[in-house]
XYZ file of C-alpha atoms in Angstrom:
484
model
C -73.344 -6.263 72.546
C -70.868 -7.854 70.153
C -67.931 -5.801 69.513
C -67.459 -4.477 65.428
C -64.707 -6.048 63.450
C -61.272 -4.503 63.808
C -60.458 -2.075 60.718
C -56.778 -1.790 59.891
C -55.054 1.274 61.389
C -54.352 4.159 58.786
C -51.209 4.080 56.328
C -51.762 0.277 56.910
C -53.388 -0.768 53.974
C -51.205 -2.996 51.560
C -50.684 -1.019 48.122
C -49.661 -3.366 44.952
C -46.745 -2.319 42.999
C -44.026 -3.111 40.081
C -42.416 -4.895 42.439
C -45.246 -6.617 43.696
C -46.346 -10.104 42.437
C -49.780 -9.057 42.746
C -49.463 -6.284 40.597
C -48.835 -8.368 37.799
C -52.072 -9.925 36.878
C -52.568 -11.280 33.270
C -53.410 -8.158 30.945
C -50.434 -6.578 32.260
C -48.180 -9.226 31.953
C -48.790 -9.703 28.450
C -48.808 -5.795 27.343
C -45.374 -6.020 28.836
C -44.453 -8.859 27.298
C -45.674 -7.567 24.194
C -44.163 -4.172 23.773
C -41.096 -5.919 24.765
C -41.475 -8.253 21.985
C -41.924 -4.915 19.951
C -39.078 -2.973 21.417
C -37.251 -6.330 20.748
C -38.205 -6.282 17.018
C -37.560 -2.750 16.260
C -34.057 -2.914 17.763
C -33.353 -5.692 16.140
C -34.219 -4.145 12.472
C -32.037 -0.955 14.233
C -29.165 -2.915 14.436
C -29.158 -5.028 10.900
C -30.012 -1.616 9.387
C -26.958 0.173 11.173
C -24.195 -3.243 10.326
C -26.021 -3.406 6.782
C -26.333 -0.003 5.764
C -22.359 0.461 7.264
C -21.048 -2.507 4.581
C -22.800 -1.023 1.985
C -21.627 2.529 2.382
C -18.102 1.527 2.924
C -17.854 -1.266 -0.127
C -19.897 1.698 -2.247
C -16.796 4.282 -0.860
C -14.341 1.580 -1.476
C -15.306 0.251 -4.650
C -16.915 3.125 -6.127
C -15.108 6.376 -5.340
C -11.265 5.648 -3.602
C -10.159 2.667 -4.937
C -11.349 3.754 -8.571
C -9.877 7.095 -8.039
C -6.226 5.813 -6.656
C -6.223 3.580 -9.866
C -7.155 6.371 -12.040
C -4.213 8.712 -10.670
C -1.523 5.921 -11.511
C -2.827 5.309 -14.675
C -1.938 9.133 -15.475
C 0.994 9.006 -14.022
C 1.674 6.088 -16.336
C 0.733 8.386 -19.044
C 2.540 11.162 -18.693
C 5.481 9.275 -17.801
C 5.231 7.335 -21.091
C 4.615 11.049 -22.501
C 8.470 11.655 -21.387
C 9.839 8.490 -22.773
C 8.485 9.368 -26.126
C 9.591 12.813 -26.258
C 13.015 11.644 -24.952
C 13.029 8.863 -27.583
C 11.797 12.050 -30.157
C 15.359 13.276 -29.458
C 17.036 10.271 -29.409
C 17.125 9.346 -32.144
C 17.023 12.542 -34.509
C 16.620 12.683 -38.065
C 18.594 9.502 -38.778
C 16.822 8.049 -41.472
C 17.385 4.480 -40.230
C 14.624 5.619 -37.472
C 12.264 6.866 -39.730
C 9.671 4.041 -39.446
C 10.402 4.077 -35.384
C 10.041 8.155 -35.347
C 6.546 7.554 -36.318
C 5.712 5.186 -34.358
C 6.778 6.932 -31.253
C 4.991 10.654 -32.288
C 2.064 7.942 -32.488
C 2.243 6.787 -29.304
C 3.166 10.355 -27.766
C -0.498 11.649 -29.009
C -1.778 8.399 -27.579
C -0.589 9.440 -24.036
C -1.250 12.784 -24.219
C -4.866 12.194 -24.963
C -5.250 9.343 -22.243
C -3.663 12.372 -19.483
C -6.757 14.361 -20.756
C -9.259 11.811 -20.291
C -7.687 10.967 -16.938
C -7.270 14.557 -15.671
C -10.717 14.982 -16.855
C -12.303 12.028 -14.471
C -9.660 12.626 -11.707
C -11.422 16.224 -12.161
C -14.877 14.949 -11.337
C -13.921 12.317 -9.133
C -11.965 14.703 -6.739
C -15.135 17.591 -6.888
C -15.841 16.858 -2.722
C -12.438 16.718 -1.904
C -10.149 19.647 -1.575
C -6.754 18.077 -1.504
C -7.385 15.514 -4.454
C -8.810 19.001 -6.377
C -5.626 20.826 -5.687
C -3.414 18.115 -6.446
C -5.466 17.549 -10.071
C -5.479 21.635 -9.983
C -1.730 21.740 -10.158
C -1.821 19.104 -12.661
C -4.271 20.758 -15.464
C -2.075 24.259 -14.455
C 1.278 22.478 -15.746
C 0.325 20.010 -18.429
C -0.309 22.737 -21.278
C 3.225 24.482 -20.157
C 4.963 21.062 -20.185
C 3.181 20.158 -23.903
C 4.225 23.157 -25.470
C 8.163 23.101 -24.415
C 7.898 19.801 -25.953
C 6.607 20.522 -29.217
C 9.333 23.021 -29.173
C 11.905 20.717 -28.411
C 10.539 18.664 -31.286
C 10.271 21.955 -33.727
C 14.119 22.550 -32.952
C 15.180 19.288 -33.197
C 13.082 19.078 -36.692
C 15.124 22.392 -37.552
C 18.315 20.915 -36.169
C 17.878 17.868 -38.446
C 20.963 16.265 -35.930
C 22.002 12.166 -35.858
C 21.067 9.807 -33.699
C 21.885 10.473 -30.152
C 23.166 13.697 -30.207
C 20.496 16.347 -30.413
C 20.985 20.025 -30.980
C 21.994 22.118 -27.589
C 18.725 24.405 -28.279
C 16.540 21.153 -28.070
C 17.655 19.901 -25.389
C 17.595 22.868 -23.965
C 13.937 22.884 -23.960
C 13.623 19.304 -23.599
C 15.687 19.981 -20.169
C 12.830 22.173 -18.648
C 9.850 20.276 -19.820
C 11.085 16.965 -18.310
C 12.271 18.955 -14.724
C 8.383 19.914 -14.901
C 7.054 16.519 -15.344
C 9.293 14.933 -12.953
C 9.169 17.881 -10.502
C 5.697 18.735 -10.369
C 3.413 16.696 -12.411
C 4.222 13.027 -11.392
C 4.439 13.920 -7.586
C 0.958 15.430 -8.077
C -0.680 12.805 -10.011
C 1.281 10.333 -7.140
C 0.048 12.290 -4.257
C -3.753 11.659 -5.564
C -3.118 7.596 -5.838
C -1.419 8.267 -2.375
C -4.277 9.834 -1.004
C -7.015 7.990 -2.348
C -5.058 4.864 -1.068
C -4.718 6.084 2.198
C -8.559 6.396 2.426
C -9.300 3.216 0.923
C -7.065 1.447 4.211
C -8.634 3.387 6.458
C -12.178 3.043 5.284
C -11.060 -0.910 5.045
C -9.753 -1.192 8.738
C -12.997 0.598 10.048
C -15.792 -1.339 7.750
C -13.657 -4.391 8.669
C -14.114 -4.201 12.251
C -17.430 -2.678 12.392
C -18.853 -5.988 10.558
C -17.012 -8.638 12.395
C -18.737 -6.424 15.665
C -21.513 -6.010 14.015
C -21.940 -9.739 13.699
C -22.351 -10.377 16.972
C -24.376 -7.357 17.922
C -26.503 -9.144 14.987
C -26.537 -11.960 16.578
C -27.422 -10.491 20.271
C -30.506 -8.961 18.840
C -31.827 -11.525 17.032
C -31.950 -14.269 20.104
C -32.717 -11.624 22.487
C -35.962 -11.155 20.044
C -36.634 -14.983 19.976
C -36.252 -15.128 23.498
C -38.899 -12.414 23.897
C -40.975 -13.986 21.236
C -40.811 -17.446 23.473
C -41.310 -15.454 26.841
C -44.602 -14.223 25.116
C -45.874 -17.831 23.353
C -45.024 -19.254 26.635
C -47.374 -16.936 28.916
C -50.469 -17.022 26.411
C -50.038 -21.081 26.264
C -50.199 -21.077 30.217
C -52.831 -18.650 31.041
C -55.275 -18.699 28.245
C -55.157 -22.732 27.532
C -54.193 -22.946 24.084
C -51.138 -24.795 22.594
C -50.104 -22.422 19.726
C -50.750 -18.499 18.608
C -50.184 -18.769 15.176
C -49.609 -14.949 14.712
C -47.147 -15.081 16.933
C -45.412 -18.644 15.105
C -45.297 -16.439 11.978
C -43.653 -13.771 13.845
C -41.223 -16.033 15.257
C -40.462 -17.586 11.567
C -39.918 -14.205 10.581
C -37.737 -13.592 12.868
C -35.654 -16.739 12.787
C -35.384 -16.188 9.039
C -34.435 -12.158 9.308
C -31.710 -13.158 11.846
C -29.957 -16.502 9.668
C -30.295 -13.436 6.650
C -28.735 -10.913 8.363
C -26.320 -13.423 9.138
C -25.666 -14.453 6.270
C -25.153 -10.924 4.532
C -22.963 -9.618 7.102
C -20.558 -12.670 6.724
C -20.756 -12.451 3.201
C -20.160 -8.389 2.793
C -17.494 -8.949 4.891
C -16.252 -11.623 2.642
C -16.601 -9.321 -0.623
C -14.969 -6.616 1.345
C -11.995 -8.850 2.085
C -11.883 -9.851 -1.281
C -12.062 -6.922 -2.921
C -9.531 -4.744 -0.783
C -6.929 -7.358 0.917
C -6.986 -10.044 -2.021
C -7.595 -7.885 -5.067
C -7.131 -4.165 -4.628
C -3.782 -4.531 -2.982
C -2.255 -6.258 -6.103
C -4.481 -3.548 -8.173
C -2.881 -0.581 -6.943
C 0.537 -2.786 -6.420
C 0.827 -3.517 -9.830
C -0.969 -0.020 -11.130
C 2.271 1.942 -9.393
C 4.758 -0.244 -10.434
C 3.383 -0.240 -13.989
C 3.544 3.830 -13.816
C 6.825 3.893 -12.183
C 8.200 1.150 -15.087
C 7.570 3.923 -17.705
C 9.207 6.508 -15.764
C 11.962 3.892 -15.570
C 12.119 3.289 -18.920
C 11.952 7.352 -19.627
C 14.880 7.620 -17.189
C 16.607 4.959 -19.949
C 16.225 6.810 -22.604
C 16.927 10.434 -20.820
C 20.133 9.091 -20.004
C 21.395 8.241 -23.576
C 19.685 11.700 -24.686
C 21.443 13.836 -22.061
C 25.009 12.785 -21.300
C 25.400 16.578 -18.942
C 22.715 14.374 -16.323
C 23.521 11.186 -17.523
C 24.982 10.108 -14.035
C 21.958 11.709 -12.004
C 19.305 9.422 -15.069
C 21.033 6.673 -14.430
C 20.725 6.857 -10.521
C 17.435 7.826 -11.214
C 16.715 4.140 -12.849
C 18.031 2.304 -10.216
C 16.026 4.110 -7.741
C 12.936 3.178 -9.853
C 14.034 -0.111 -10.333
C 14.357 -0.918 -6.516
C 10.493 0.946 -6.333
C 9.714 -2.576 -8.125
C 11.726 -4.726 -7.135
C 14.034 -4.340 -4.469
C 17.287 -5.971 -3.211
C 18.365 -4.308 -0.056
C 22.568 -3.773 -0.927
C 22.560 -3.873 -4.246
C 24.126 -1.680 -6.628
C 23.470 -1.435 -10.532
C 26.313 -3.144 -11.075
C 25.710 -6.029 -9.093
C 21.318 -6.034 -8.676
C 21.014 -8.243 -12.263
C 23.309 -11.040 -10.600
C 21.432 -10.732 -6.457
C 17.918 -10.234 -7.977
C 19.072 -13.714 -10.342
C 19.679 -15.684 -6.726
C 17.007 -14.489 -5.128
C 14.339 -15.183 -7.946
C 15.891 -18.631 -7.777
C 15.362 -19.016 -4.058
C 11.514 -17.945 -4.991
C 11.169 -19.947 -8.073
C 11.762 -23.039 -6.037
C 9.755 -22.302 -3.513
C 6.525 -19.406 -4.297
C 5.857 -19.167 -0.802
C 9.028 -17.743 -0.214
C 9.745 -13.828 -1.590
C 13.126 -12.660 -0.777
C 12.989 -9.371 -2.409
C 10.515 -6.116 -1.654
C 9.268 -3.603 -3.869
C 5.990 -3.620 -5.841
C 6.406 -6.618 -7.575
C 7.020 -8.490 -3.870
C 3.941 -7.030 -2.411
C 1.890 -8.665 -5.653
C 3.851 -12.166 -4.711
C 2.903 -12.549 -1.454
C -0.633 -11.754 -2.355
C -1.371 -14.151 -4.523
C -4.945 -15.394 -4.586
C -6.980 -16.132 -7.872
C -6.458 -19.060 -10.873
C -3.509 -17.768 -12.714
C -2.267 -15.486 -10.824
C 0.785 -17.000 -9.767
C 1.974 -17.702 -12.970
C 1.251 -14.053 -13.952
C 2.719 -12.560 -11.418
C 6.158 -14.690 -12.695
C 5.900 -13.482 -15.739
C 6.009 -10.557 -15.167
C 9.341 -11.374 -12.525
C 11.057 -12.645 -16.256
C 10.346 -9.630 -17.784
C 11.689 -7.858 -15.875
C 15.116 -9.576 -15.110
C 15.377 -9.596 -19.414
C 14.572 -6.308 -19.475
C 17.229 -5.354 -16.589
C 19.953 -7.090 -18.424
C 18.773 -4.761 -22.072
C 19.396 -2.061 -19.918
C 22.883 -3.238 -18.870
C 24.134 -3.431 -22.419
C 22.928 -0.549 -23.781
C 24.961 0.864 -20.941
C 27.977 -0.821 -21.773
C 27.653 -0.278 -25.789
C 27.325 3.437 -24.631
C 30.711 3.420 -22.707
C 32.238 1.816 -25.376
C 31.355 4.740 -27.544
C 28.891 2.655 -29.533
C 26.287 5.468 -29.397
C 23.750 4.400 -32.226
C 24.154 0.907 -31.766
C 23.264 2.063 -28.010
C 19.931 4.002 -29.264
C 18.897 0.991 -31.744
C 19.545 -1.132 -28.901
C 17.426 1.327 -26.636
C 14.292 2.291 -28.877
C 14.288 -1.240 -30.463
C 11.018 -3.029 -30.272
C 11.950 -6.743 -31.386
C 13.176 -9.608 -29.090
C 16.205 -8.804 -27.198
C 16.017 -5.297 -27.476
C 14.982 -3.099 -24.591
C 11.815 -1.614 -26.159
C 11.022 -4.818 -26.901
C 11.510 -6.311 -23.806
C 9.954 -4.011 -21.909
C 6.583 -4.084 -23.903
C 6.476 -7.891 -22.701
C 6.916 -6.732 -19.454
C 4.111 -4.035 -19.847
C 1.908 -6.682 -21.048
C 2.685 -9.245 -18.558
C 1.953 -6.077 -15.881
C -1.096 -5.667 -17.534
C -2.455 -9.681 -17.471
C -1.444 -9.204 -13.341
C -3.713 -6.234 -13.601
C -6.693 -7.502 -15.423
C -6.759 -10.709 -12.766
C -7.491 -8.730 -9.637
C -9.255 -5.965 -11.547
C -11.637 -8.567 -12.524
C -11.879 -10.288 -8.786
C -12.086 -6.571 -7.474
C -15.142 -5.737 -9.759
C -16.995 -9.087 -9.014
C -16.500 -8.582 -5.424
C -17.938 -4.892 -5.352
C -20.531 -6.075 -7.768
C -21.724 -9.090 -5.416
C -21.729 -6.854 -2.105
C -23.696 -4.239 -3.998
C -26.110 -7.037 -5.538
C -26.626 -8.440 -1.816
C -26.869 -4.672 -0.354
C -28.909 -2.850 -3.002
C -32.416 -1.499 -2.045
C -34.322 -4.411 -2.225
C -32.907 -5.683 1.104
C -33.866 -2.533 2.346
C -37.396 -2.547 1.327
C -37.738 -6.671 2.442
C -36.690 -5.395 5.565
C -39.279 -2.318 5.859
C -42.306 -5.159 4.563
C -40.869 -8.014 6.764
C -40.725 -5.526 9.895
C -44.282 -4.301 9.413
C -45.447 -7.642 8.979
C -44.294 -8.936 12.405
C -45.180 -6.095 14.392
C -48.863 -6.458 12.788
C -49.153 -10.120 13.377
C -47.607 -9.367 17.064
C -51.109 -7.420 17.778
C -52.807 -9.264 16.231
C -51.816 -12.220 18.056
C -52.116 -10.575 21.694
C -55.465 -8.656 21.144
C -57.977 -11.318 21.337
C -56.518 -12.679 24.738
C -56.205 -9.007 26.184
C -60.146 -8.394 25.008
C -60.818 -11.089 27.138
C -60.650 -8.840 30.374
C -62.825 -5.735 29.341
């Protein structure tokens, strides 16, 4: 009697697993392969969408709300400032008839300024609405412009009254004049300043972070995009080997799409970060340069003109212009006496060589950021006007100590060549060219990182997405309905 086959003991039989080699047969190999390819695709669409959608919110903060908003707050501090140097000017030069044509002119411009602060206060208003310390900073501003504008229409109405010369107005006017400048100078331009302070602070921080977020975000870019090629290979690879044919061309398409999301990707990452270099290290740091030290120039030139008005504070004006005038440009050690003849030497040392900038300030932040056509010799300019107007202010010093008073105030208020008014309304203008260079570069670079990041990218990457995950299935379902 033959003896029946042996049966394997129980617990013995051999169970396939993940682990297993057998467990991977065909079907399963490529519904792995496939959601991988999938996963691999939707991560990768993750990942541009977080680097993308980062540059474009930071550029659209940058470009759009802080930077705009810094510039805005030193343009009305440049106002009111200028404000102050016309009311000062008001009383300089009193109801001498010789300054009739001039007294004109300067109410002009004082109505000018005044209704540029409005307009300013007005969008500093509705820029600052989601921010509570730019609203109390414009807050305080609105609450003390009205007081300051009515002591200095009364300061005018006495003065008018007064009907005094040149340089000497009446005690009652300047009186008044007294308390509406310590309000500007007190309250108003420190609040206007700490807006452009705060919206620059944000506009380096948002910078640094966008910054180093894209050059990651490269990579991570990068990562996804092979690791979704590789997948995509993986896949073409297996189907060619088990099922016999040389080429899915669903899955080709897929790959093109793929190859072409990744080099775009690429490409707008490197260039966002580009724009965002452009617009906040090579333009926006001259804007807001040149922006304060056009601001604090007015003040300056106020201070000039306070000091001939007011002889009681006339020491404490005058320190009060050299302190401004080191904001712009400054030589460490110098004195008022001696900065015309040290700031002369060192312009010379940087004239003959613009890649050297011995002196700080404003104006030596702009020089050492030079970057677009004609900016260098803009940005000199502007270093010329200022020297001639430094040396205005010396004589009209001198012709003051000398007792020359109205040839002091004609020398002061004058607007023709050689005279400080004068002067300094070349300098303002050479400011402004300085200005209008990397306010134009700023724009353009916003302008192109918003054109490359607008919605459009967004929705070619929704269509392009849905595309390749469609022609993914349908490239793997006719091999898998093989097996049923």
């Amino acid at each position: 009697m033959g003896t029946s086959p042996s049966r394997p003991a129980p617990g013995k039989f051999r169970r396939s697993s993940l682990l297993t080699r057998g467990w991977w047969n065909t079907p399963r190999t490529v519904r792995a392969l496939t959601g991988l390819c999938l996963a691999a695709l939707l991560g990768f669409t993750a990942v541009a969408a977080t680097v993308l959608g980062g540059a474009r919110d930071g550029i659209d903060t940058i470009g759009h709300q802080a930077a705009p908003q810094a510039v805005r707050a030193a343009d009305l501090y440049f106002a009111l400032s200028d404000m102050d140097a016309q009311a000062a000017n008001l009383l300089l030069i009193g109801a001498d008839h010789d300054f009739t044509t001039l007294r004109k002119q300067t109410q002009d411009t004082y109505e000018q300024r005044r209704a540029q602060a409005d307009t300013d206060l007005q969008q500093a208003a509705m820029a600052a609405a989601a921010d509570p310390a730019g609203q109390r900073a414009v807050q305080a501003v609105l609450g003390e412009l009205g007081t300051y504008e009515a002591l200095v229409a009364r300061a005018q109405l006495l003065e008018d009254q007064a009907a005094p010369p040149a340089g000497k107005p009446s005690p009652a006017a300047l009186e008044t004049y007294r308390q509406a400048t310590d309000l500007l100078r007190q309250k108003l331009l420190p609040a206007a300043d700490q807006v452009t302070a705060t919206n620059a602070a944000a506009v380096d921080r948002i910078y640094a972070t966008q910054h180093g977020d894209l050059g990651a975000g490269w990579w991570w870019l990068l990562a996804a995009g092979v690791l979704t090629l590789v997948a995509l290979a993986v896949l073409q690879r297996t189907l060619a080997v088990r099922f016999r044919r040389v080429l899915n061309l669903p899955l080709a398409g897929v790959t093109l799409i793929a190859v072409a999301a990744l080099v775009t990707g690429l490409g707008l990452a490197t260039r966002a970060d580009r724009d965002l270099v452009t617009a906040k290290r090579s333009a926006y740091d001259s804007v807001i340069a040149i922006t304060r030290a056009r601001a604090v120039a007015y003040d300056m030139n106020a201070d000039e003109s306070r000091y001939l008005t007011d002889p009681a504070r006339a020491v404490a004006y005058e320190q009060s212009f050299f302190d401004k005038t080191q904001a712009i440009t400054r030589v460490d050690g110098a004195t008022l006496a001696t900065y015309n003849a040290r700031l002369a030497a060192l312009a010379g040392t940087h004239r003959s060589d613009h890649g050297v900038v011995p002196f700080d300030g404003f104006l030596g932040t702009e020089l050492r950021n030079i970057t677009f056509p004609g900016e260098q010799d803009a940005a000199e300019k502007v270093l010329t006007a200022f020297q001639d107007y430094q040396k205005d202010d010396r004589k009209i010093r001198e012709l003051r100590n000398i007792g020359r008073l109205k040839d002091a105030v004609t020398l002061n208020t004058g607007t023709g060549p050689g005279q400080s008014n004068g002067d300094f309304a070349i300098l303002s203008d050479a400011l402004d060219r300085v200005l209008m260079i990397n306010q134009t570069a700023f724009d353009g670079a916003v302008t192109a990182a918003d054109d490359d990041l607008d919605l459009g990218i967004s929705v070619t990457g929704g269509l392009a997405l849905a595309l390749a995950l469609a022609l993914v299935t349908v490239g793997v379902r006719p091999r898998l309905r093989e097996y049923r």
